[in-house]
Amino acid sequence: MRPLDENETTVVFEKIFKFVGNNLKNIVENPSHEGPEQDPGRYCFRLHKNRVYYVSESLVKRATNISRKSLVSLGTCIGKYTHAGGFHLTIMSLSVLAANAKHKVWLKPTSEMSFLYGNHVLKGGLGRITDSIVPGDGVVVFSMSDVPLGFGVAAKSTQDCRKLDPNGIVVLHQADIGEYLRDEDEL
Amino acid sequence: MDMETDQIYQIDVGNLLAFNPNHRFPSAPSSREELVKECVTEGTKLVQAIADTLFNFPSTETNDGPLVQLPPPTTKLPREKHLPRPKPPTKWEEFALKKGIQKRKKDKIVYDETTDKFKRRHGYDRVNDDNDIPIIEAKASDEPGEDPFAKRLDDKKKRVGKQEKNRLQNLKTAAKAGALPSHVQLAVTALPISGTKTQPQKLGKEALGDVAGLAATSTASGGKFDKKLPGEKPPKKQGKHHKYLPVLPRYGEVDEEKEQTNKVLSKLLSKHSHEILNVGKAIDMYNDKKEKKKSGRSDKLKAKKDITKKKPYANKAK
């Protein structure tokens, strides 16, 4: 386990920025309430075996007691580095993203299941959508009852969405909570 | 203006030089500023003289302006480097002098008796080529198991080596006298270049180690399969040299990781700070406002509600 390099930090922050925008500051400087000490400090990012974890500092202190081979996971895993050095956000970062998301999309109950199986969001399944979405922006997908279902990348801007036919793709799927069952081994 | 003083100036246009040999300071200059002023005024006159001569030359028109071909310079500048120092005579030159041997000019083409032809002295198809000898007659002094052809090659190698040694020795004596020929390629630590005073620096132990490491790894396979010399230590730090931050900030020390994250964060936010203003949205809002204003004006044509007029049956619940 080690803290992130400067280049690695830039890559991770860029990816998160696509989803949360300026709320990134809140994520990085979130005061932590864990730990029995008076001031458990903030949340920080740690790298362990190509995965980036979002942990509070008090937890990191305790995790240093575990050897590298035995350490499986700590805090919340927000993503993985690929072989080539790129970074992908995984579904486990949903709690962090959903709380600070800038662009949100609400799905109708009928198309929830389709999204949870890994399909993209079609215009016919769209309930609500925040405006000023640019194609390529990160979007968090909610159900109508404000339960975060996953996240993806916007394929069209909000204006274009209105002109789209009902089978057009609005949000490209990146991660959904169905992956907890499907890809149990990989997470 | 009258330029009779032009003749007194010595102008060398090739070097763009003007010299006034008859200048005298009328009085000792009282201050530095006066001296400077006097020099500047005199200098301007000289420069004016040069400019005048330049403009009198025939010029060709180019894209950048008139181009003048300057004549070759007339002032002789002193030598940049010293005259070549007299070399000490080489060992052969000493011997030749002692014995009175004269140099003979050798021809390029020599008559070859074996083939009755004129062949060149050196190079392809030369006169006394070693490879062309078909038969070497055995002498009484020859040992039975010896190969005379191989022996000839061996002798030649020895002669060449000896000559090379002598050549280097001659160079060393010349270098000692400071008369090394400039075309000689010099190794860094072997001989200093003539004319300079700096002695080549001796490499320290660390520097030598670094250079040796560099040399060892600059093979096609990174030095992995080379045989190690006796006494050679294994290389120190191999692979990529990465310095990582400590996992937890040391007690009482500056939290470098926090600083790094803050730095990256501020860089990222400032890069995207231009996106705070959503230009499209602003344009839409502005247009909406304009529309509203427009429709507001046309309301004047409609009948205005008269607020002073009371409603007839308002709350008359009696």
mmCIF file with all atom_site columns, C-alpha atoms in Angstrom, chain B residues 35-195:
data_model
loop_
_atom_site.group_PDB
_atom_site.id
_atom_site.type_symbol
_atom_site.label_atom_id
_atom_site.label_alt_id
_atom_site.label_comp_id
_atom_site.label_asym_id
_atom_site.label_entity_id
_atom_site.label_seq_id
_atom_site.pdbx_PDB_ins_code
_atom_site.Cartn_x
_atom_site.Cartn_y
_atom_site.Cartn_z
_atom_site.occupancy
_atom_site.B_iso_or_equiv
_atom_site.pdbx_formal_charge
_atom_site.auth_seq_id
_atom_site.auth_comp_id
_atom_site.auth_asym_id
_atom_site.auth_atom_id
_atom_site.pdbx_PDB_model_num
ATOM 1   C CA . LEU B 1 35  ? 34.783 62.215  -21.197 1.00 0.00 ? 35  LEU B CA 1
ATOM 2   C CA . VAL B 1 36  ? 31.927 59.946  -22.215 1.00 0.00 ? 36  VAL B CA 1
ATOM 3   C CA . LYS B 1 37  ? 30.160 62.777  -24.036 1.00 0.00 ? 37  LYS B CA 1
ATOM 4   C CA . GLU B 1 38  ? 33.317 63.724  -25.896 1.00 0.00 ? 38  GLU B CA 1
ATOM 5   C CA . CYS B 1 39  ? 33.913 60.092  -26.936 1.00 0.00 ? 39  CYS B CA 1
ATOM 6   C CA . VAL B 1 40  ? 30.334 59.705  -28.110 1.00 0.00 ? 40  VAL B CA 1
ATOM 7   C CA . THR B 1 41  ? 30.471 62.834  -30.282 1.00 0.00 ? 41  THR B CA 1
ATOM 8   C CA . GLU B 1 42  ? 33.747 61.775  -31.851 1.00 0.00 ? 42  GLU B CA 1
ATOM 9   C CA . GLY B 1 43  ? 32.439 58.277  -32.342 1.00 0.00 ? 43  GLY B CA 1
ATOM 10  C CA . THR B 1 44  ? 29.336 59.540  -34.133 1.00 0.00 ? 44  THR B CA 1
ATOM 11  C CA . LYS B 1 45  ? 31.523 61.426  -36.589 1.00 0.00 ? 45  LYS B CA 1
ATOM 12  C CA . LEU B 1 46  ? 33.506 58.293  -37.320 1.00 0.00 ? 46  LEU B CA 1
ATOM 13  C CA . VAL B 1 47  ? 30.388 56.183  -37.768 1.00 0.00 ? 47  VAL B CA 1
ATOM 14  C CA . GLN B 1 48  ? 29.015 58.852  -40.112 1.00 0.00 ? 48  GLN B CA 1
ATOM 15  C CA . ALA B 1 49  ? 32.168 58.559  -42.192 1.00 0.00 ? 49  ALA B CA 1
ATOM 16  C CA . ILE B 1 50  ? 31.744 54.771  -42.454 1.00 0.00 ? 50  ILE B CA 1
ATOM 17  C CA . ALA B 1 51  ? 28.086 55.153  -43.402 1.00 0.00 ? 51  ALA B CA 1
ATOM 18  C CA . ASP B 1 52  ? 28.992 57.650  -46.102 1.00 0.00 ? 52  ASP B CA 1
ATOM 19  C CA . THR B 1 53  ? 31.520 55.314  -47.691 1.00 0.00 ? 53  THR B CA 1
ATOM 20  C CA . LEU B 1 54  ? 29.060 52.430  -47.475 1.00 0.00 ? 54  LEU B CA 1
ATOM 21  C CA . PHE B 1 55  ? 26.380 54.341  -49.288 1.00 0.00 ? 55  PHE B CA 1
ATOM 22  C CA . ASN B 1 56  ? 28.813 55.293  -51.998 1.00 0.00 ? 56  ASN B CA 1
ATOM 23  C CA . PHE B 1 57  ? 29.276 51.651  -52.918 1.00 0.00 ? 57  PHE B CA 1
ATOM 24  C CA . PRO B 1 58  ? 27.172 50.074  -55.691 1.00 0.00 ? 58  PRO B CA 1
ATOM 25  C CA . SER B 1 59  ? 24.274 48.197  -54.090 1.00 0.00 ? 59  SER B CA 1
ATOM 26  C CA . THR B 1 60  ? 21.901 45.463  -55.229 1.00 0.00 ? 60  THR B CA 1
ATOM 27  C CA . GLU B 1 61  ? 18.257 45.356  -54.243 1.00 0.00 ? 61  GLU B CA 1
ATOM 28  C CA . THR B 1 62  ? 17.101 42.418  -52.113 1.00 0.00 ? 62  THR B CA 1
ATOM 29  C CA . ASN B 1 63  ? 13.973 41.659  -50.095 1.00 0.00 ? 63  ASN B CA 1
ATOM 30  C CA . ASP B 1 64  ? 15.542 43.079  -46.945 1.00 0.00 ? 64  ASP B CA 1
ATOM 31  C CA . GLY B 1 65  ? 16.911 46.225  -48.570 1.00 0.00 ? 65  GLY B CA 1
ATOM 32  C CA . PRO B 1 66  ? 20.008 47.333  -50.451 1.00 0.00 ? 66  PRO B CA 1
ATOM 33  C CA . LEU B 1 67  ? 22.899 44.890  -50.245 1.00 0.00 ? 67  LEU B CA 1
ATOM 34  C CA . VAL B 1 68  ? 26.507 46.052  -50.548 1.00 0.00 ? 68  VAL B CA 1
ATOM 35  C CA . GLN B 1 69  ? 29.497 43.821  -51.242 1.00 0.00 ? 69  GLN B CA 1
ATOM 36  C CA . LEU B 1 70  ? 32.289 44.925  -48.907 1.00 0.00 ? 70  LEU B CA 1
ATOM 37  C CA . PRO B 1 71  ? 35.856 44.967  -50.179 1.00 0.00 ? 71  PRO B CA 1
ATOM 38  C CA . PRO B 1 72  ? 38.409 42.747  -48.424 1.00 0.00 ? 72  PRO B CA 1
ATOM 39  C CA . PRO B 1 73  ? 39.710 44.289  -45.192 1.00 0.00 ? 73  PRO B CA 1
ATOM 40  C CA . THR B 1 74  ? 42.930 46.276  -45.258 1.00 0.00 ? 74  THR B CA 1
ATOM 41  C CA . THR B 1 75  ? 43.919 46.204  -41.579 1.00 0.00 ? 75  THR B CA 1
ATOM 42  C CA . LYS B 1 76  ? 45.992 43.262  -40.517 1.00 0.00 ? 76  LYS B CA 1
ATOM 43  C CA . LEU B 1 77  ? 44.585 41.717  -37.322 1.00 0.00 ? 77  LEU B CA 1
ATOM 44  C CA . PRO B 1 78  ? 46.945 39.923  -34.973 1.00 0.00 ? 78  PRO B CA 1
ATOM 45  C CA . ARG B 1 79  ? 47.057 36.115  -34.938 1.00 0.00 ? 79  ARG B CA 1
ATOM 46  C CA . GLU B 1 80  ? 44.462 34.358  -32.873 1.00 0.00 ? 80  GLU B CA 1
ATOM 47  C CA . LYS B 1 81  ? 46.628 31.399  -31.959 1.00 0.00 ? 81  LYS B CA 1
ATOM 48  C CA . HIS B 1 82  ? 50.386 31.170  -31.514 1.00 0.00 ? 82  HIS B CA 1
ATOM 49  C CA . LEU B 1 83  ? 52.776 30.164  -34.266 1.00 0.00 ? 83  LEU B CA 1
ATOM 50  C CA . PRO B 1 84  ? 53.325 26.423  -34.468 1.00 0.00 ? 84  PRO B CA 1
ATOM 51  C CA . ARG B 1 85  ? 56.059 25.396  -32.117 1.00 0.00 ? 85  ARG B CA 1
ATOM 52  C CA . PRO B 1 86  ? 59.058 23.568  -33.526 1.00 0.00 ? 86  PRO B CA 1
ATOM 53  C CA . LYS B 1 87  ? 58.537 19.849  -33.155 1.00 0.00 ? 87  LYS B CA 1
ATOM 54  C CA . PRO B 1 88  ? 61.237 17.680  -31.676 1.00 0.00 ? 88  PRO B CA 1
ATOM 55  C CA . PRO B 1 89  ? 62.593 15.322  -34.345 1.00 0.00 ? 89  PRO B CA 1
ATOM 56  C CA . THR B 1 90  ? 61.192 11.794  -34.330 1.00 0.00 ? 90  THR B CA 1
ATOM 57  C CA . LYS B 1 91  ? 63.457 8.849   -33.643 1.00 0.00 ? 91  LYS B CA 1
ATOM 58  C CA . TRP B 1 92  ? 63.795 8.041   -37.339 1.00 0.00 ? 92  TRP B CA 1
ATOM 59  C CA . GLU B 1 93  ? 64.574 11.674  -38.168 1.00 0.00 ? 93  GLU B CA 1
ATOM 60  C CA . GLU B 1 94  ? 67.337 11.684  -35.561 1.00 0.00 ? 94  GLU B CA 1
ATOM 61  C CA . PHE B 1 95  ? 68.753 8.444   -36.940 1.00 0.00 ? 95  PHE B CA 1
ATOM 62  C CA . ALA B 1 96  ? 68.546 9.654   -40.542 1.00 0.00 ? 96  ALA B CA 1
ATOM 63  C CA . LEU B 1 97  ? 70.296 12.884  -39.595 1.00 0.00 ? 97  LEU B CA 1
ATOM 64  C CA . LYS B 1 98  ? 73.047 10.998  -37.848 1.00 0.00 ? 98  LYS B CA 1
ATOM 65  C CA . LYS B 1 99  ? 73.580 8.575   -40.700 1.00 0.00 ? 99  LYS B CA 1
ATOM 66  C CA . GLY B 1 100 ? 73.124 11.128  -43.435 1.00 0.00 ? 100 GLY B CA 1
ATOM 67  C CA . ILE B 1 101 ? 70.203 9.282   -45.063 1.00 0.00 ? 101 ILE B CA 1
ATOM 68  C CA . GLN B 1 102 ? 68.382 11.359  -47.655 1.00 0.00 ? 102 GLN B CA 1
ATOM 69  C CA . LYS B 1 103 ? 64.697 11.056  -48.422 1.00 0.00 ? 103 LYS B CA 1
ATOM 70  C CA . ARG B 1 104 ? 64.018 9.455   -51.780 1.00 0.00 ? 104 ARG B CA 1
ATOM 71  C CA . LYS B 1 105 ? 60.825 10.121  -53.668 1.00 0.00 ? 105 LYS B CA 1
ATOM 72  C CA . LYS B 1 106 ? 59.002 6.843   -54.376 1.00 0.00 ? 106 LYS B CA 1
ATOM 73  C CA . ASP B 1 107 ? 56.955 6.208   -57.483 1.00 0.00 ? 107 ASP B CA 1
ATOM 74  C CA . LYS B 1 108 ? 53.397 5.088   -57.356 1.00 0.00 ? 108 LYS B CA 1
ATOM 75  C CA . ILE B 1 109 ? 53.829 2.582   -60.176 1.00 0.00 ? 109 ILE B CA 1
ATOM 76  C CA . VAL B 1 110 ? 56.618 0.031   -59.916 1.00 0.00 ? 110 VAL B CA 1
ATOM 77  C CA . TYR B 1 111 ? 57.811 -2.572  -62.387 1.00 0.00 ? 111 TYR B CA 1
ATOM 78  C CA . ASP B 1 112 ? 57.008 -6.101  -61.252 1.00 0.00 ? 112 ASP B CA 1
ATOM 79  C CA . GLU B 1 113 ? 59.516 -8.635  -62.517 1.00 0.00 ? 113 GLU B CA 1
ATOM 80  C CA . THR B 1 114 ? 57.509 -11.760 -61.871 1.00 0.00 ? 114 THR B CA 1
ATOM 81  C CA . THR B 1 115 ? 54.631 -10.703 -64.098 1.00 0.00 ? 115 THR B CA 1
ATOM 82  C CA . ASP B 1 116 ? 56.562 -8.232  -66.319 1.00 0.00 ? 116 ASP B CA 1
ATOM 83  C CA . LYS B 1 117 ? 54.006 -5.568  -65.681 1.00 0.00 ? 117 LYS B CA 1
ATOM 84  C CA . PHE B 1 118 ? 53.808 -2.201  -64.014 1.00 0.00 ? 118 PHE B CA 1
ATOM 85  C CA . LYS B 1 119 ? 51.888 -2.531  -60.780 1.00 0.00 ? 119 LYS B CA 1
ATOM 86  C CA . ARG B 1 120 ? 51.123 -0.030  -58.078 1.00 0.00 ? 120 ARG B CA 1
ATOM 87  C CA . ARG B 1 121 ? 53.247 0.073   -54.976 1.00 0.00 ? 121 ARG B CA 1
ATOM 88  C CA . HIS B 1 122 ? 50.374 -0.009  -52.440 1.00 0.00 ? 122 HIS B CA 1
ATOM 89  C CA . GLY B 1 123 ? 46.788 -1.204  -52.620 1.00 0.00 ? 123 GLY B CA 1
ATOM 90  C CA . TYR B 1 124 ? 44.875 -3.577  -54.878 1.00 0.00 ? 124 TYR B CA 1
ATOM 91  C CA . ASP B 1 125 ? 47.049 -5.786  -57.035 1.00 0.00 ? 125 ASP B CA 1
ATOM 92  C CA . ARG B 1 126 ? 50.244 -4.441  -55.540 1.00 0.00 ? 126 ARG B CA 1
ATOM 93  C CA . VAL B 1 127 ? 53.820 -5.344  -56.266 1.00 0.00 ? 127 VAL B CA 1
ATOM 94  C CA . ASN B 1 128 ? 55.048 -7.443  -53.351 1.00 0.00 ? 128 ASN B CA 1
ATOM 95  C CA . ASP B 1 129 ? 51.799 -8.757  -51.974 1.00 0.00 ? 129 ASP B CA 1
ATOM 96  C CA . ASP B 1 130 ? 52.228 -11.389 -49.285 1.00 0.00 ? 130 ASP B CA 1
ATOM 97  C CA . ASN B 1 131 ? 49.229 -13.400 -50.470 1.00 0.00 ? 131 ASN B CA 1
ATOM 98  C CA . ASP B 1 132 ? 50.616 -13.808 -53.991 1.00 0.00 ? 132 ASP B CA 1
ATOM 99  C CA . ILE B 1 133 ? 53.639 -15.860 -53.070 1.00 0.00 ? 133 ILE B CA 1
ATOM 100 C CA . PRO B 1 134 ? 52.977 -19.431 -54.265 1.00 0.00 ? 134 PRO B CA 1
ATOM 101 C CA . ILE B 1 135 ? 56.126 -21.170 -53.096 1.00 0.00 ? 135 ILE B CA 1
ATOM 102 C CA . ILE B 1 136 ? 58.569 -20.401 -50.300 1.00 0.00 ? 136 ILE B CA 1
ATOM 103 C CA . GLU B 1 137 ? 61.778 -22.396 -50.585 1.00 0.00 ? 137 GLU B CA 1
ATOM 104 C CA . ALA B 1 138 ? 62.888 -24.079 -47.441 1.00 0.00 ? 138 ALA B CA 1
ATOM 105 C CA . LYS B 1 139 ? 66.190 -22.957 -46.012 1.00 0.00 ? 139 LYS B CA 1
ATOM 106 C CA . ALA B 1 140 ? 68.592 -24.975 -43.933 1.00 0.00 ? 140 ALA B CA 1
ATOM 107 C CA . SER B 1 141 ? 67.790 -22.897 -40.850 1.00 0.00 ? 141 SER B CA 1
ATOM 108 C CA . ASP B 1 142 ? 64.053 -23.694 -41.029 1.00 0.00 ? 142 ASP B CA 1
ATOM 109 C CA . GLU B 1 143 ? 62.488 -26.011 -38.477 1.00 0.00 ? 143 GLU B CA 1
ATOM 110 C CA . PRO B 1 144 ? 60.430 -28.901 -39.914 1.00 0.00 ? 144 PRO B CA 1
ATOM 111 C CA . GLY B 1 145 ? 57.015 -28.166 -38.294 1.00 0.00 ? 145 GLY B CA 1
ATOM 112 C CA . GLU B 1 146 ? 56.942 -24.434 -38.980 1.00 0.00 ? 146 GLU B CA 1
ATOM 113 C CA . ASP B 1 147 ? 54.561 -22.831 -41.467 1.00 0.00 ? 147 ASP B CA 1
ATOM 114 C CA . PRO B 1 148 ? 56.521 -20.171 -43.378 1.00 0.00 ? 148 PRO B CA 1
ATOM 115 C CA . PHE B 1 149 ? 53.378 -18.420 -44.626 1.00 0.00 ? 149 PHE B CA 1
ATOM 116 C CA . ALA B 1 150 ? 52.045 -18.046 -41.124 1.00 0.00 ? 150 ALA B CA 1
ATOM 117 C CA . LYS B 1 151 ? 55.459 -16.920 -40.032 1.00 0.00 ? 151 LYS B CA 1
ATOM 118 C CA . ARG B 1 152 ? 55.427 -14.153 -42.643 1.00 0.00 ? 152 ARG B CA 1
ATOM 119 C CA . LEU B 1 153 ? 52.042 -12.942 -41.411 1.00 0.00 ? 153 LEU B CA 1
ATOM 120 C CA . ASP B 1 154 ? 53.252 -13.039 -37.837 1.00 0.00 ? 154 ASP B CA 1
ATOM 121 C CA . ASP B 1 155 ? 56.342 -11.030 -38.684 1.00 0.00 ? 155 ASP B CA 1
ATOM 122 C CA . LYS B 1 156 ? 54.261 -8.452  -40.438 1.00 0.00 ? 156 LYS B CA 1
ATOM 123 C CA . LYS B 1 157 ? 51.978 -8.104  -37.437 1.00 0.00 ? 157 LYS B CA 1
ATOM 124 C CA . LYS B 1 158 ? 54.951 -7.624  -35.176 1.00 0.00 ? 158 LYS B CA 1
ATOM 125 C CA . ARG B 1 159 ? 56.418 -4.994  -37.453 1.00 0.00 ? 159 ARG B CA 1
ATOM 126 C CA . VAL B 1 160 ? 53.119 -3.111  -37.608 1.00 0.00 ? 160 VAL B CA 1
ATOM 127 C CA . GLY B 1 161 ? 52.807 -3.211  -33.815 1.00 0.00 ? 161 GLY B CA 1
ATOM 128 C CA . LYS B 1 162 ? 56.314 -1.925  -33.359 1.00 0.00 ? 162 LYS B CA 1
ATOM 129 C CA . GLN B 1 163 ? 55.698 0.884   -35.771 1.00 0.00 ? 163 GLN B CA 1
ATOM 130 C CA . GLU B 1 164 ? 52.529 1.881   -33.965 1.00 0.00 ? 164 GLU B CA 1
ATOM 131 C CA . LYS B 1 165 ? 54.405 1.947   -30.684 1.00 0.00 ? 165 LYS B CA 1
ATOM 132 C CA . ASN B 1 166 ? 57.071 4.167   -32.140 1.00 0.00 ? 166 ASN B CA 1
ATOM 133 C CA . ARG B 1 167 ? 54.482 6.487   -33.612 1.00 0.00 ? 167 ARG B CA 1
ATOM 134 C CA . LEU B 1 168 ? 52.800 6.942   -30.235 1.00 0.00 ? 168 LEU B CA 1
ATOM 135 C CA . GLN B 1 169 ? 56.140 7.497   -28.581 1.00 0.00 ? 169 GLN B CA 1
ATOM 136 C CA . ASN B 1 170 ? 56.940 10.237  -31.085 1.00 0.00 ? 170 ASN B CA 1
ATOM 137 C CA . LEU B 1 171 ? 53.605 11.876  -30.411 1.00 0.00 ? 171 LEU B CA 1
ATOM 138 C CA . LYS B 1 172 ? 54.264 11.806  -26.706 1.00 0.00 ? 172 LYS B CA 1
ATOM 139 C CA . THR B 1 173 ? 57.602 13.536  -27.055 1.00 0.00 ? 173 THR B CA 1
ATOM 140 C CA . ALA B 1 174 ? 56.006 16.106  -29.338 1.00 0.00 ? 174 ALA B CA 1
ATOM 141 C CA . ALA B 1 175 ? 53.231 16.667  -26.844 1.00 0.00 ? 175 ALA B CA 1
ATOM 142 C CA . LYS B 1 176 ? 55.775 17.137  -24.084 1.00 0.00 ? 176 LYS B CA 1
ATOM 143 C CA . ALA B 1 177 ? 57.337 19.913  -26.130 1.00 0.00 ? 177 ALA B CA 1
ATOM 144 C CA . GLY B 1 178 ? 53.876 21.344  -26.773 1.00 0.00 ? 178 GLY B CA 1
ATOM 145 C CA . ALA B 1 179 ? 54.025 20.752  -30.508 1.00 0.00 ? 179 ALA B CA 1
ATOM 146 C CA . LEU B 1 180 ? 51.300 18.161  -31.029 1.00 0.00 ? 180 LEU B CA 1
ATOM 147 C CA . PRO B 1 181 ? 49.780 18.227  -34.529 1.00 0.00 ? 181 PRO B CA 1
ATOM 148 C CA . SER B 1 182 ? 46.175 19.410  -34.318 1.00 0.00 ? 182 SER B CA 1
ATOM 149 C CA . HIS B 1 183 ? 44.713 16.636  -36.425 1.00 0.00 ? 183 HIS B CA 1
ATOM 150 C CA . VAL B 1 184 ? 45.641 13.945  -33.937 1.00 0.00 ? 184 VAL B CA 1
ATOM 151 C CA . GLN B 1 185 ? 42.584 12.468  -32.192 1.00 0.00 ? 185 GLN B CA 1
ATOM 152 C CA . LEU B 1 186 ? 43.139 12.611  -28.487 1.00 0.00 ? 186 LEU B CA 1
ATOM 153 C CA . ALA B 1 187 ? 41.638 10.483  -25.755 1.00 0.00 ? 187 ALA B CA 1
ATOM 154 C CA . VAL B 1 188 ? 40.337 12.395  -22.773 1.00 0.00 ? 188 VAL B CA 1
ATOM 155 C CA . THR B 1 189 ? 42.841 11.249  -20.258 1.00 0.00 ? 189 THR B CA 1
ATOM 156 C CA . ALA B 1 190 ? 45.772 10.459  -22.503 1.00 0.00 ? 190 ALA B CA 1
ATOM 157 C CA . LEU B 1 191 ? 47.207 13.717  -23.789 1.00 0.00 ? 191 LEU B CA 1
ATOM 158 C CA . PRO B 1 192 ? 46.150 17.331  -23.248 1.00 0.00 ? 192 PRO B CA 1
ATOM 159 C CA . ILE B 1 193 ? 45.357 19.446  -26.299 1.00 0.00 ? 193 ILE B CA 1
ATOM 160 C CA . SER B 1 194 ? 48.223 21.719  -27.192 1.00 0.00 ? 194 SER B CA 1
ATOM 161 C CA . GLY B 1 195 ? 47.684 25.360  -26.405 1.00 0.00 ? 195 GLY B CA 1
#
